[in-house]
PDB file of C-alpha atoms in Angstrom:
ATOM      1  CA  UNK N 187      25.163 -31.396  51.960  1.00  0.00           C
ATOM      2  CA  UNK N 188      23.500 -34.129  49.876  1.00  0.00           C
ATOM      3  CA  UNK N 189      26.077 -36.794  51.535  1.00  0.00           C
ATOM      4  CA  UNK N 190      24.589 -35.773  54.718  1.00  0.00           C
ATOM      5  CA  UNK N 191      21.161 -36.184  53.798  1.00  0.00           C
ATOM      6  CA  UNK N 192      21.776 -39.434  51.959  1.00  0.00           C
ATOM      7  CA  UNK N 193      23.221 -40.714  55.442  1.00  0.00           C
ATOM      8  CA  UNK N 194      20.313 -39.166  57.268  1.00  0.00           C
ATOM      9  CA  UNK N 195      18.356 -41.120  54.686  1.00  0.00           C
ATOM     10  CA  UNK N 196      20.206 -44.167  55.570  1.00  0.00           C
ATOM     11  CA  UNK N 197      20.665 -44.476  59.154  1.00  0.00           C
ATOM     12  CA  UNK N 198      16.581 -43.713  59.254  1.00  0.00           C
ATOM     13  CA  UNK N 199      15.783 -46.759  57.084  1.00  0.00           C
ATOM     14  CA  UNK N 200      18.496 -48.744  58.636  1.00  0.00           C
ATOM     15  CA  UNK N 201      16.839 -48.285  62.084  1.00  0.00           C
ATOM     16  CA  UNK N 202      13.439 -48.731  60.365  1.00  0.00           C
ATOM     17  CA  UNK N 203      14.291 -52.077  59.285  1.00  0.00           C
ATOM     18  CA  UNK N 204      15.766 -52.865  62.907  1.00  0.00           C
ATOM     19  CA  UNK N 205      12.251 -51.992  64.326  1.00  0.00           C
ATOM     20  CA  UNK N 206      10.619 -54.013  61.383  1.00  0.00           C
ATOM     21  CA  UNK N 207      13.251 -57.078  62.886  1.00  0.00           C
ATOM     22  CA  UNK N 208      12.151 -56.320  66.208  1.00  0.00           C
ATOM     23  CA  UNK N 209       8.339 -56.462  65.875  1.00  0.00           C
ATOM     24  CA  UNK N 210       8.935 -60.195  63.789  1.00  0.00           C
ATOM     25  CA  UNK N 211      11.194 -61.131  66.640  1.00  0.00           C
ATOM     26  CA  UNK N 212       7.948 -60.406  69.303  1.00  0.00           C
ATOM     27  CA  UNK N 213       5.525 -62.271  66.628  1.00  0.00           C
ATOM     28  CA  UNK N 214       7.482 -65.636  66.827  1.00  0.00           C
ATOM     29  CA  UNK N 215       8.562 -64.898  70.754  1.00  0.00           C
ATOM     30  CA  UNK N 216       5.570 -63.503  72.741  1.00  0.00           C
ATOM     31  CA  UNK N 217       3.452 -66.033  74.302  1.00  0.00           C
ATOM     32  CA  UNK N 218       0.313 -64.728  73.353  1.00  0.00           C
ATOM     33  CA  UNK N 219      -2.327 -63.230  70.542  1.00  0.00           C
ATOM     34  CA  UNK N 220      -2.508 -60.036  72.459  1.00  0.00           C
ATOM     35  CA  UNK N 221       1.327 -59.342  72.956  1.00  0.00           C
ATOM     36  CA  UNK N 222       2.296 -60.724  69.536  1.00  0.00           C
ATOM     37  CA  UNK N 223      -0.010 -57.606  68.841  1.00  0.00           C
ATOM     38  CA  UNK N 224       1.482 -55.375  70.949  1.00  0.00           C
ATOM     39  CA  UNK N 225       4.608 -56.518  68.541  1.00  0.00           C
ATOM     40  CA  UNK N 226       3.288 -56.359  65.279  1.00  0.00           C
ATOM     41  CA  UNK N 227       1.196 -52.878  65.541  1.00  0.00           C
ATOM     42  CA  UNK N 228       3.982 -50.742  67.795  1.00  0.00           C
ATOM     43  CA  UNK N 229       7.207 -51.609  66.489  1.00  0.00           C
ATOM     44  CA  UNK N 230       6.262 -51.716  63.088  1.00  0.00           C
ATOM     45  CA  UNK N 231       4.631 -48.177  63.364  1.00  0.00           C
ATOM     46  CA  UNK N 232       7.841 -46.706  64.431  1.00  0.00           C
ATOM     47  CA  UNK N 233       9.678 -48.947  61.768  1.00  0.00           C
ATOM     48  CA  UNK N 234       7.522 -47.732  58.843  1.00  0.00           C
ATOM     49  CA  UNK N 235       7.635 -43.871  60.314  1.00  0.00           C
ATOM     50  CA  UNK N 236      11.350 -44.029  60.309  1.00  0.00           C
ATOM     51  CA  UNK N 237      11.567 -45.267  56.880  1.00  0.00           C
ATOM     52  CA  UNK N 238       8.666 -42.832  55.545  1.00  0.00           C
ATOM     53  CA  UNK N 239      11.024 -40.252  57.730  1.00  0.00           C
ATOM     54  CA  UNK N 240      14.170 -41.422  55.782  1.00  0.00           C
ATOM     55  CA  UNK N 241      12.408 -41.059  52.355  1.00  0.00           C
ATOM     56  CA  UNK N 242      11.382 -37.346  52.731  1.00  0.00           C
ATOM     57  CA  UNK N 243      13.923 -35.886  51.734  1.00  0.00           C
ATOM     58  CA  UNK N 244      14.099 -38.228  48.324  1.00  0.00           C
ATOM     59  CA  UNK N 245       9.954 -37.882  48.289  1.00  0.00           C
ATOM     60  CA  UNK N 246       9.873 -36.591  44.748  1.00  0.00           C
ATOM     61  CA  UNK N 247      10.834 -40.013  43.430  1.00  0.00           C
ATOM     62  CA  UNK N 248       7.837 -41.893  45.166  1.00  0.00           C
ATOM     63  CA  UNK N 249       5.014 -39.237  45.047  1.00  0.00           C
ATOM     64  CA  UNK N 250       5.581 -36.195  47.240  1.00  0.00           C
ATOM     65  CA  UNK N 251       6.346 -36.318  51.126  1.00  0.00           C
ATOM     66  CA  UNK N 252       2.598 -35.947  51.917  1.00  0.00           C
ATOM     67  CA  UNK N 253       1.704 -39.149  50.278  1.00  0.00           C
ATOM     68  CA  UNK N 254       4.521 -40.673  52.606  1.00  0.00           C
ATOM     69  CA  UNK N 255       2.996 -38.925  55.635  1.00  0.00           C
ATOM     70  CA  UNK N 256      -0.139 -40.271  54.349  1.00  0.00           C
ATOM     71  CA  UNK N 257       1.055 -43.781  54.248  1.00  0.00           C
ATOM     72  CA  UNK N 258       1.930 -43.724  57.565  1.00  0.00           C
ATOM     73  CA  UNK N 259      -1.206 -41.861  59.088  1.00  0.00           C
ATOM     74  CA  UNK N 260      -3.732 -45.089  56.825  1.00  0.00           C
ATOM     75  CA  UNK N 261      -1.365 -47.418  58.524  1.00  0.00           C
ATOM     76  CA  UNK N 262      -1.707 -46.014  62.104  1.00  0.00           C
ATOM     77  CA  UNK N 263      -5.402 -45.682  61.858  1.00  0.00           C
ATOM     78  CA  UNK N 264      -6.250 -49.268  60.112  1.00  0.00           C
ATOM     79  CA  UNK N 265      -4.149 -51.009  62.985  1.00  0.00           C
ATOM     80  CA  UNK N 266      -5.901 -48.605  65.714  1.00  0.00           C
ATOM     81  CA  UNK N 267      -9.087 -50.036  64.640  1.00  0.00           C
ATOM     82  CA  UNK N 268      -8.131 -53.477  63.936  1.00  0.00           C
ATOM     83  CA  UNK N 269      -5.735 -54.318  66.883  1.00  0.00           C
ATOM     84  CA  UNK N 270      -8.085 -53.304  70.100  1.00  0.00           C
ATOM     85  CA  UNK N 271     -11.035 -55.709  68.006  1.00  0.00           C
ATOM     86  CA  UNK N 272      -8.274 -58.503  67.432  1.00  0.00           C
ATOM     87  CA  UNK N 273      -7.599 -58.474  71.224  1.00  0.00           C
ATOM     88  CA  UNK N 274     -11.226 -58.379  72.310  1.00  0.00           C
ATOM     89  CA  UNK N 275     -11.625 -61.921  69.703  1.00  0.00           C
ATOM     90  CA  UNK N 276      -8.627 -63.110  70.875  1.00  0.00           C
ATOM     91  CA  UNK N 277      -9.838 -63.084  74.381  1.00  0.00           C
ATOM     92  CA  UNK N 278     -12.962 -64.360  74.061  1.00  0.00           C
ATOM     93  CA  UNK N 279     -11.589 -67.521  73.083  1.00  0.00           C
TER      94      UNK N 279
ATOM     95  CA  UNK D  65     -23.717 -28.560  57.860  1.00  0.00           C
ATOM     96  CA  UNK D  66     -20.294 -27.286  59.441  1.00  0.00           C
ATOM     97  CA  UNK D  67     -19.730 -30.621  60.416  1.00  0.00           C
ATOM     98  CA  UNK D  68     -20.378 -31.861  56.346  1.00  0.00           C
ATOM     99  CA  UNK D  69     -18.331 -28.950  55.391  1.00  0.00           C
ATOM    100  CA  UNK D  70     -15.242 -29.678  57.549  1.00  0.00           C
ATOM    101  CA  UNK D  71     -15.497 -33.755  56.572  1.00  0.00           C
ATOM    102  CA  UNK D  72     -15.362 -33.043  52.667  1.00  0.00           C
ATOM    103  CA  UNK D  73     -12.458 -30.110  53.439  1.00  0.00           C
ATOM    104  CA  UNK D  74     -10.308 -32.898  54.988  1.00  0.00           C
ATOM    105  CA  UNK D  75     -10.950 -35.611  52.984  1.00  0.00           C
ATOM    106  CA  UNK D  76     -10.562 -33.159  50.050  1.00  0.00           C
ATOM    107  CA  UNK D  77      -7.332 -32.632  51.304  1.00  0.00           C
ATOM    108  CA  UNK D  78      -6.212 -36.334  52.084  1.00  0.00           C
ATOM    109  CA  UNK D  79      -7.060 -36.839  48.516  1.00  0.00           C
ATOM    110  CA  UNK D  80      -4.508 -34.029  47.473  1.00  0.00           C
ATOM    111  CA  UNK D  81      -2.291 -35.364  49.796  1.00  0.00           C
ATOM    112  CA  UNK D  82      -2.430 -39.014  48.312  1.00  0.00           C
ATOM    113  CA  UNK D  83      -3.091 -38.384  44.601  1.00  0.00           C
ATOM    114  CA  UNK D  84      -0.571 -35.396  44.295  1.00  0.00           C
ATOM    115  CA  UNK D  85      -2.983 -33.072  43.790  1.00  0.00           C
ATOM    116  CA  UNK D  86      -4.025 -34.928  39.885  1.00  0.00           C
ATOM    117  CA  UNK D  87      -7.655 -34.809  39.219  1.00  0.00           C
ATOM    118  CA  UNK D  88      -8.831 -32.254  41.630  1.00  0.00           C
ATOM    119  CA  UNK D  89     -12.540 -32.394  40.053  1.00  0.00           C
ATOM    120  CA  UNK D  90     -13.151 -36.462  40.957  1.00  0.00           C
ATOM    121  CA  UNK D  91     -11.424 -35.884  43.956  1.00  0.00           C
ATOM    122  CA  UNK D  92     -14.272 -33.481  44.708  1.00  0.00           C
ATOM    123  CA  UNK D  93     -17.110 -35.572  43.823  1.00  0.00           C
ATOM    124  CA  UNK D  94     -15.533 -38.588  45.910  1.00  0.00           C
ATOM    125  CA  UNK D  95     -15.041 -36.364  49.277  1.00  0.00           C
ATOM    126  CA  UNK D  96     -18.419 -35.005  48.571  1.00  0.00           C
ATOM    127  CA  UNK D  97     -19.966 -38.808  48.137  1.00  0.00           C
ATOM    128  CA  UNK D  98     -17.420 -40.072  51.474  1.00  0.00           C
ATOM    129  CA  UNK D  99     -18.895 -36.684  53.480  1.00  0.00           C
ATOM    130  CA  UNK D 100     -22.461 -37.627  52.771  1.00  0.00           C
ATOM    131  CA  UNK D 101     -21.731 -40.963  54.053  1.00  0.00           C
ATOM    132  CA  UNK D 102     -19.821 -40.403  56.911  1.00  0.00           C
ATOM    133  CA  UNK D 103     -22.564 -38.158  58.044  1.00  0.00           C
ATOM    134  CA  UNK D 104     -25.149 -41.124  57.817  1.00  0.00           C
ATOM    135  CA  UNK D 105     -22.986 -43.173  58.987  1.00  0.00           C
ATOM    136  CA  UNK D 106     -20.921 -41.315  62.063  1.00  0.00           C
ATOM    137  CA  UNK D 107     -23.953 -38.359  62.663  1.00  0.00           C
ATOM    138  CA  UNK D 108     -21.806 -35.412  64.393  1.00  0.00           C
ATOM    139  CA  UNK D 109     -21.196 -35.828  68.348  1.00  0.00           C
ATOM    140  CA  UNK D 110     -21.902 -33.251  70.869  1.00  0.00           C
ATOM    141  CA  UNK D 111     -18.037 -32.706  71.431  1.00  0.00           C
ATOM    142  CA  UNK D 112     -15.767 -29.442  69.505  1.00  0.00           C
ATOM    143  CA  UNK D 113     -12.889 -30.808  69.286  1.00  0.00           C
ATOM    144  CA  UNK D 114     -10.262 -27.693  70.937  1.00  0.00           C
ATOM    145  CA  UNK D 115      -7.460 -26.934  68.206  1.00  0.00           C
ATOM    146  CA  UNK D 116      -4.957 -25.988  70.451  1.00  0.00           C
ATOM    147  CA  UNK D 117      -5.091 -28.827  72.550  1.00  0.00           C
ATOM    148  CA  UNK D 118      -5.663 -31.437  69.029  1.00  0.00           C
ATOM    149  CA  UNK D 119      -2.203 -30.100  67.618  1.00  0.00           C
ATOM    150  CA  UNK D 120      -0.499 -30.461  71.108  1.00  0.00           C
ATOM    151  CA  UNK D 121      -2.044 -34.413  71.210  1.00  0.00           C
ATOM    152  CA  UNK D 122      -0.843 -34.499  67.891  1.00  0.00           C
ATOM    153  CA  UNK D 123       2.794 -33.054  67.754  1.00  0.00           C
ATOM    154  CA  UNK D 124       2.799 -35.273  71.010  1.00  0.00           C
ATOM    155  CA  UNK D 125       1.952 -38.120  69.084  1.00  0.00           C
ATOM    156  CA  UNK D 126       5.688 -38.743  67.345  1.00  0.00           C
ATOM    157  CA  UNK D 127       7.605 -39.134  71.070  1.00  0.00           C
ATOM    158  CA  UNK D 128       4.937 -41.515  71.930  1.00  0.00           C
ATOM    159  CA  UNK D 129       5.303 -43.712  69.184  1.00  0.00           C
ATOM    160  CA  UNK D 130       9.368 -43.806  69.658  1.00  0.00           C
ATOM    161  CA  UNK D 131       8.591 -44.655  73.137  1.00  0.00           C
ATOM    162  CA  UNK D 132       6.014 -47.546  72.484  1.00  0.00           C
ATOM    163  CA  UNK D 133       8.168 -48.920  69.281  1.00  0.00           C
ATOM    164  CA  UNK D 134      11.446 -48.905  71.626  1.00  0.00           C
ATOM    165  CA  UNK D 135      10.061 -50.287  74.622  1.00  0.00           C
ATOM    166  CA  UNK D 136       8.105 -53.406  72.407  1.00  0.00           C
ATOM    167  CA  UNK D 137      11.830 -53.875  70.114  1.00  0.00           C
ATOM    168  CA  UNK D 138      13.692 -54.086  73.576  1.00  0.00           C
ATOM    169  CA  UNK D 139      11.401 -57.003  75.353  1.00  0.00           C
ATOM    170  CA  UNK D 140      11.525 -59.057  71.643  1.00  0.00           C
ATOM    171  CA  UNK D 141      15.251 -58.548  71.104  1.00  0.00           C
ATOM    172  CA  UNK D 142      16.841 -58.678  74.103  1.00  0.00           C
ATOM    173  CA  UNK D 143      17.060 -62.462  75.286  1.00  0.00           C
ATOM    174  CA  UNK D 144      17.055 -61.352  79.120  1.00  0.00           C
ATOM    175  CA  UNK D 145      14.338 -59.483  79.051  1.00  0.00           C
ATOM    176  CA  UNK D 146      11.274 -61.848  78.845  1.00  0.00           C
ATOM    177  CA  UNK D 147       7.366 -60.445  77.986  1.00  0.00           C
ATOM    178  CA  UNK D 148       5.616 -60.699  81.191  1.00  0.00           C
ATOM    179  CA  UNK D 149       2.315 -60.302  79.533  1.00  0.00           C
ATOM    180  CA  UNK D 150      -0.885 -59.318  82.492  1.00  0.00           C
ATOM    181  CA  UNK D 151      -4.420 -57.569  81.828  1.00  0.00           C
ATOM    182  CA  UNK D 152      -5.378 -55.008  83.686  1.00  0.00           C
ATOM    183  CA  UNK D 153      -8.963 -53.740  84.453  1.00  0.00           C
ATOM    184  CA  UNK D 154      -9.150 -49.371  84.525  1.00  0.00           C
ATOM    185  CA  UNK D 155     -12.680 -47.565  84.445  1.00  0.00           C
ATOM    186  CA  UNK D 156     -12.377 -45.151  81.955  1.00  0.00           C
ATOM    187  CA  UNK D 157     -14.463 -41.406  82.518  1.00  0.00           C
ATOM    188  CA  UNK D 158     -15.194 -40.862  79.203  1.00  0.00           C
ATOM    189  CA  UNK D 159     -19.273 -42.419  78.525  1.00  0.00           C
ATOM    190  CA  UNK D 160     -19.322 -45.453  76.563  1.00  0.00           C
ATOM    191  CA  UNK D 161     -20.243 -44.181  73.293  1.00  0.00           C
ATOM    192  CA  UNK D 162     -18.295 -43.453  70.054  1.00  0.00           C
ATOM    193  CA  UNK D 163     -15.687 -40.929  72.176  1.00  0.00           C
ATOM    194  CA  UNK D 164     -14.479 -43.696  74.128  1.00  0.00           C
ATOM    195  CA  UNK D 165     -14.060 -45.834  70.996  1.00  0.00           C
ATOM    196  CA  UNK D 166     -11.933 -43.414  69.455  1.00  0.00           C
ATOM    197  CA  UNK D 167      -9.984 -43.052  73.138  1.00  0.00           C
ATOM    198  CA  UNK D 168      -9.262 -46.957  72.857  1.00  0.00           C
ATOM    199  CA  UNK D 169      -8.231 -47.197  69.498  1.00  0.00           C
ATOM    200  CA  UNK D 170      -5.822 -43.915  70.304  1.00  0.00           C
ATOM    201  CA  UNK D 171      -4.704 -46.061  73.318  1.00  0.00           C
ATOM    202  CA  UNK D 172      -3.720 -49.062  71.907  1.00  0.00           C
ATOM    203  CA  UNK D 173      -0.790 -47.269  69.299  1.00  0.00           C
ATOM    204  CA  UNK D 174       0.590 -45.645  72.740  1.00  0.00           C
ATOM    205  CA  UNK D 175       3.249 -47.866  74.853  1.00  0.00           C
ATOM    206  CA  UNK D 176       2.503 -50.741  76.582  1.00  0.00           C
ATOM    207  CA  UNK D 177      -1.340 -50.462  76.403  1.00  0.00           C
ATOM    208  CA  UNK D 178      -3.720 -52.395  74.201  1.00  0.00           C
ATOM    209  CA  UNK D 179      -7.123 -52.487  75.320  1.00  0.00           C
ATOM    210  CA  UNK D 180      -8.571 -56.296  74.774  1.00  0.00           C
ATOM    211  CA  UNK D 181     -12.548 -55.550  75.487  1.00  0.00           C
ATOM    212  CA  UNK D 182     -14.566 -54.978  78.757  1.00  0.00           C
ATOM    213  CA  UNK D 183     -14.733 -56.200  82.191  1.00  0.00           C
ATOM    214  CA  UNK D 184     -18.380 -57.387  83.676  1.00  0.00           C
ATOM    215  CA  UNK D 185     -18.566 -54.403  86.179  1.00  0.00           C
ATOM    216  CA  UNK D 186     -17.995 -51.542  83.087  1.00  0.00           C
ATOM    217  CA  UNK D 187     -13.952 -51.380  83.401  1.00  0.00           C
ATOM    218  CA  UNK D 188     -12.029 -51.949  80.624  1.00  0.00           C
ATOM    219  CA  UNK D 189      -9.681 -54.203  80.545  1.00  0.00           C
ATOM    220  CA  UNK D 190      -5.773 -53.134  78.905  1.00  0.00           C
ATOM    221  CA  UNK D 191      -3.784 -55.987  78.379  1.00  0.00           C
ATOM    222  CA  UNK D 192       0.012 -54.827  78.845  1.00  0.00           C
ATOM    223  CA  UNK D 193       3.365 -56.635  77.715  1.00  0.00           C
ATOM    224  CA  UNK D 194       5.419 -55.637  80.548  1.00  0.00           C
ATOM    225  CA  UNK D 195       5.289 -52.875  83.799  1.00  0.00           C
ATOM    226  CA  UNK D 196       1.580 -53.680  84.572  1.00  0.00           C
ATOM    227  CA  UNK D 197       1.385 -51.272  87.799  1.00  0.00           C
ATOM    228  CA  UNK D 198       1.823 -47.761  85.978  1.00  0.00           C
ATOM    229  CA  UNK D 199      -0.847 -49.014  83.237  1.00  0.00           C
ATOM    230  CA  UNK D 200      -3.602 -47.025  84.738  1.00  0.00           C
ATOM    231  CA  UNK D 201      -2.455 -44.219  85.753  1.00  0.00           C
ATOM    232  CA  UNK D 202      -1.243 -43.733  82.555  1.00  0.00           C
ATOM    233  CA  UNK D 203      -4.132 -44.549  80.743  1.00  0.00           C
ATOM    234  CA  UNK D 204      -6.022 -42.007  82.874  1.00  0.00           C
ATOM    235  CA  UNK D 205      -3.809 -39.304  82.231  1.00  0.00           C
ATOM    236  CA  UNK D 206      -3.515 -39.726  78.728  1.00  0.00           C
ATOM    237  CA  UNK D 207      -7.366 -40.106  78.506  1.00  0.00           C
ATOM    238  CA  UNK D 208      -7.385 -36.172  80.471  1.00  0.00           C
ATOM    239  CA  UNK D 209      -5.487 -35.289  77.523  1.00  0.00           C
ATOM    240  CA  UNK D 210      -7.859 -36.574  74.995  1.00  0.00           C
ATOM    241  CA  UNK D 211     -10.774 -35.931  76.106  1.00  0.00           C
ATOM    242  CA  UNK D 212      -9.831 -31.791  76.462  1.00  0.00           C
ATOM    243  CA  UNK D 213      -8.643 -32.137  72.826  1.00  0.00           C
ATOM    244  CA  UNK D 214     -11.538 -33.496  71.644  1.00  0.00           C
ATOM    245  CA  UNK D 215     -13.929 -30.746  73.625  1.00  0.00           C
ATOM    246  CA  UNK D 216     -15.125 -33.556  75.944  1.00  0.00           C
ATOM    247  CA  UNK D 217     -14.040 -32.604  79.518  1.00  0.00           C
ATOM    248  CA  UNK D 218     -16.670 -29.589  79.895  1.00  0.00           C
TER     249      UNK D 218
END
């Protein structure tokens, strides 16, 4: 039981980090401000979710899964805020 | 008053949440303080939000995120596929006004959207990485959904 829910654990913050890749990759590729946010605030949701995902079940070691959840949800609602201003700025310019 | 009450029961229990549930009484006195101001600072709007419909957005909310993380990861990773980057302008039904804020902000962590500020005639303009066509459509029929959870279609 705990072997599968260290490799749950594992493949979750495995395919976190690949989303964490994948949102650098669109920062240095995409063309523009507005698509480099696109990058930076979707993939790197999902990355972060998946890892906060993989740590729940190991929670007690880094404050209690709703202090995870909460990570993510601060996250979510900073880059909510900040991205749609960014790409108003940005296109101004 | 309901309004205060439900702000300080929330961020009571975001402080729980984040703290562990250590030092209950400060927590108290600091969602009491961040009530008062979000009250001056956010006065209640004529919209009740619908439960029902909030927890559906919500439990929604996970899918949508797979689906706008996936479809960014493939255009940056995969060298054939190439961002085709386009704005689009779509006229929103929900009033200018603090409700349609919130709608934007909502609409730029769902895929392919990210709206970049507004048009002369009152649209909005969504600027959109790739598959510019379905962008409105889909930005009007995920505004439907928000606006019944949030009380505001009546």
């Amino acid at each position: 039981m705990s072997l599968l829910v260290d490799a749950f654990s594992l493949l979750a913050i495995l395919a976190g980090l690949v989303f964490f890749a994948a949102g650098t990759a669109g920062l240095l590729r995409f063309p523009d401000a507005s698509s480099r946010l696109h990058a930076l605030t979707k993939a790197d949701h999902l990355g972060l979710g998946l890892i906060v995902l993989g740590l729940l079940p190991r929670a007690e070691a880094v404050g209690g899964a709703p202090r995870l959840i909460a990570v993510w949800l601060l996250v979510l609602v900073s880059s909510a805020a900040a991205g749609p201003l960014l790409a108003r700025l940005a296109r101004r310019r | 008053m309901a309004a205060g009450a439900t702000r300080f029961a929330l961020l009571l229990l975001a402080w729980a949440a984040i703290t562990g549930g250590d030092d209950m009484m400060l927590g108290a006195v600091t969602a009491a303080a961040a009530a008062w101001c979000s009250l001056l600072l956010s006065p209640p709007g004529p919209y009740r939000p619908r439960p029902t419909a909030l927890a559906l957005l919500a439990l929604r909310f996970p899918w949508q995120a797979l689906r706008a993380g996936v479809d960014v990861a493939r255009v940056a990773l995969d060298p054939r596929r190439a961002p085709n980057p386009g704005e689009v302008a779509w006229t929103p039904r929900l009033p200018p006004g603090p409700a349609r804020d919130a709608f934007l902000a909502y609409a730029s962590l769902l895929p392919g959207t990210l709206p970049a500020g507004e048009a002369a005639d009152g649209a909005v303009i969504i600027h959109a990485l790739t598959n510019h066509a379905a962008v409105a459509a889909d930005m009007t029929a995920e505004e439907a959904r928000f606006a019944r959870a949030i009380g505001a279609d009546a």
